[in-house]
Amino acid sequence: MSKFIVAGARALSGEIAVNGSKNAALAVLAATLLGKGQSQIENVPEISDVRVFLEILKYLGAKVDFSNRVVTVDATAAESRQVSSELAGQLRGSVLLAGALLGRFGRVGLQKPGGDAIGSRPIDVHLDGFKKLGATIRENDLIEIEGKLEGTKISLPISSVTGTENLIMAAVLAQGVTEIRMAATEPHVQDLCDFLIAMGAKISGVGTPTLRITGVRFLTGARFRICSDEIETVTFAVAAAVTRGQVTIHNVNVENLDAPLAAFDRMGVKFILQGGKNKDSGRLQILKSDEPYRAAKIVTGVFPQLLTDEQPLLGVLATQAEGETLIHDWIYEGRQGYLRVLVEMGAKVVFDDVHRARITGPVKLKAAEIRTPDLRAGASILIASLVADGQSIIYNAEIIDRGYERLDERLNQLGAKIERTE
Ligand code: EPU
């Protein structure tokens, strides 16, 4: 078990580059299973979720190499094997194997997904979509999905991110045309579509809620660059703002930040955004300010609205803002775990129900010894401890390593004082 020992009350300053998106990388790596030939995926973050996913690809028979943030995969000889619950259970993203293996081999056996710290996380949307494409589903200890798939119209009852990704992967090699309505539009869904198009798939409507997929006979490997991680961008931006620092964030995708930047505007965080030609060549500068931050309504939604993964970061900012901030996150019933930790650190929070809470600020946060309930909560708590008076300890730091590459070292480059001990 690693822990972070954090010395608080230090303003951040300097320059930092964001890495590729975790959730885009997992979807694109799953999609490599659909192709015959070698794929080269650049800008893959060196995080533990990616390492576990690559172990799964190897187990399925793919040839895999990972160095300098470039993954080379050749899944020509892959097979639809049963992945053990020890391996698949380590990351929720393993649910993406369903669409990829079903699409390529016409059958897949899935472990039943459990709930986790952020909520119950059902997969009915995925399974109903597979059925509409013509698959039969048998549920015993495993969920066995099988069938020769044919294109059809699928209207999703909920714009599930991995549900949309699974159905796209199932449809690209199906016979005929599939239309997915109410599709998730998140940047990682767009990256998956763009990678599949590079592999030879026919998909239109990318980035909109209506995707039209015309099945093709085969897909090849392709070269692709993962988009920059907007959640990591918001993480560094909030860390700079709450510590009253000045930080320039490089490799930003300016297209994916409308909602968090609108929240910054309303809350009084000053910034300069400069676009770049590519999806990871923009720049976001958070400017030092001594003026009070203001409370705001923070409501999550489907992209381009505020992502549920960005909400806990803005919650930390709300503890430093004047007035009452409403946090309304309808997506998961377990996304308030970080707020309970912030209360231990001195935050004033009223919990209305599992989806809504009101934070009154500003408060002086104090150091605490804590465990984080989940990845995004972990990043928020780490940032809160950068502002807090005194020395905080976060006991289960490896949860943060699942989604952030060396976050401790990179914050230290900006002047934080975080020590990792085993
Ligand atoms: N839902 C259903 N039925 C389903 C699927 C989802 O009712 O079959 C509900 C969920 O209970 C939830 C909502 O739909 O209320 C949205 O869940 P979604 O399926 O979109 O979540 P996900 O695809 O399992 C991905 C990300 C999460 C991120 C969510 C929401 C990956 C690997 N994971 O999960 O990322 O929070 O979308 O944007 O892409 C993280 O990175 O820390 C993380 C948890």
PDB file of C-alpha atoms in Angstrom, residues 9-14 235-247 286 288 383 386 410-418:
ATOM      1  CA  ALA A   9      -0.861  25.607   2.243  1.00  0.00           C
ATOM      2  CA  ARG A  10       1.531  26.009  -0.707  1.00  0.00           C
ATOM      3  CA  ALA A  11       0.623  27.913  -3.878  1.00  0.00           C
ATOM      4  CA  LEU A  12       1.371  26.079  -7.141  1.00  0.00           C
ATOM      5  CA  SER A  13       3.214  27.741  -9.994  1.00  0.00           C
ATOM      6  CA  GLY A  14       4.881  26.773 -13.240  1.00  0.00           C
ATOM      7  CA  THR A 235      -7.450  18.600 -12.042  1.00  0.00           C
ATOM      8  CA  PHE A 236      -4.369  20.805 -12.561  1.00  0.00           C
ATOM      9  CA  ALA A 237      -6.534  23.881 -13.183  1.00  0.00           C
ATOM     10  CA  VAL A 238      -8.450  23.480  -9.907  1.00  0.00           C
ATOM     11  CA  ALA A 239      -5.203  22.715  -8.032  1.00  0.00           C
ATOM     12  CA  ALA A 240      -3.785  26.035  -9.312  1.00  0.00           C
ATOM     13  CA  ALA A 241      -6.968  27.998  -8.546  1.00  0.00           C
ATOM     14  CA  VAL A 242      -7.575  26.733  -4.997  1.00  0.00           C
ATOM     15  CA  THR A 243      -3.957  27.226  -3.941  1.00  0.00           C
ATOM     16  CA  ARG A 244      -4.096  30.762  -5.440  1.00  0.00           C
ATOM     17  CA  GLY A 245      -1.267  29.886  -7.772  1.00  0.00           C
ATOM     18  CA  GLN A 246      -0.464  30.546 -11.413  1.00  0.00           C
ATOM     19  CA  VAL A 247      -0.035  27.523 -13.679  1.00  0.00           C
ATOM     20  CA  ILE A 286      -4.801  29.757 -14.665  1.00  0.00           C
ATOM     21  CA  LYS A 288      -3.097  34.123  -9.874  1.00  0.00           C
ATOM     22  CA  ILE A 383      -5.985  18.869  -4.032  1.00  0.00           C
ATOM     23  CA  LEU A 386      -2.667  21.028  -0.913  1.00  0.00           C
ATOM     24  CA  ARG A 410       3.889  16.250 -11.322  1.00  0.00           C
ATOM     25  CA  LEU A 411       2.229  18.375  -8.612  1.00  0.00           C
ATOM     26  CA  ASN A 412       5.639  18.534  -6.884  1.00  0.00           C
ATOM     27  CA  GLN A 413       7.079  20.006 -10.123  1.00  0.00           C
ATOM     28  CA  LEU A 414       4.602  22.847  -9.557  1.00  0.00           C
ATOM     29  CA  GLY A 415       5.775  23.440  -5.992  1.00  0.00           C
ATOM     30  CA  ALA A 416       3.615  21.002  -4.024  1.00  0.00           C
ATOM     31  CA  LYS A 417       5.230  18.898  -1.300  1.00  0.00           C
ATOM     32  CA  ILE A 418       3.897  15.362  -1.579  1.00  0.00           C
TER      33      ILE A 418
END
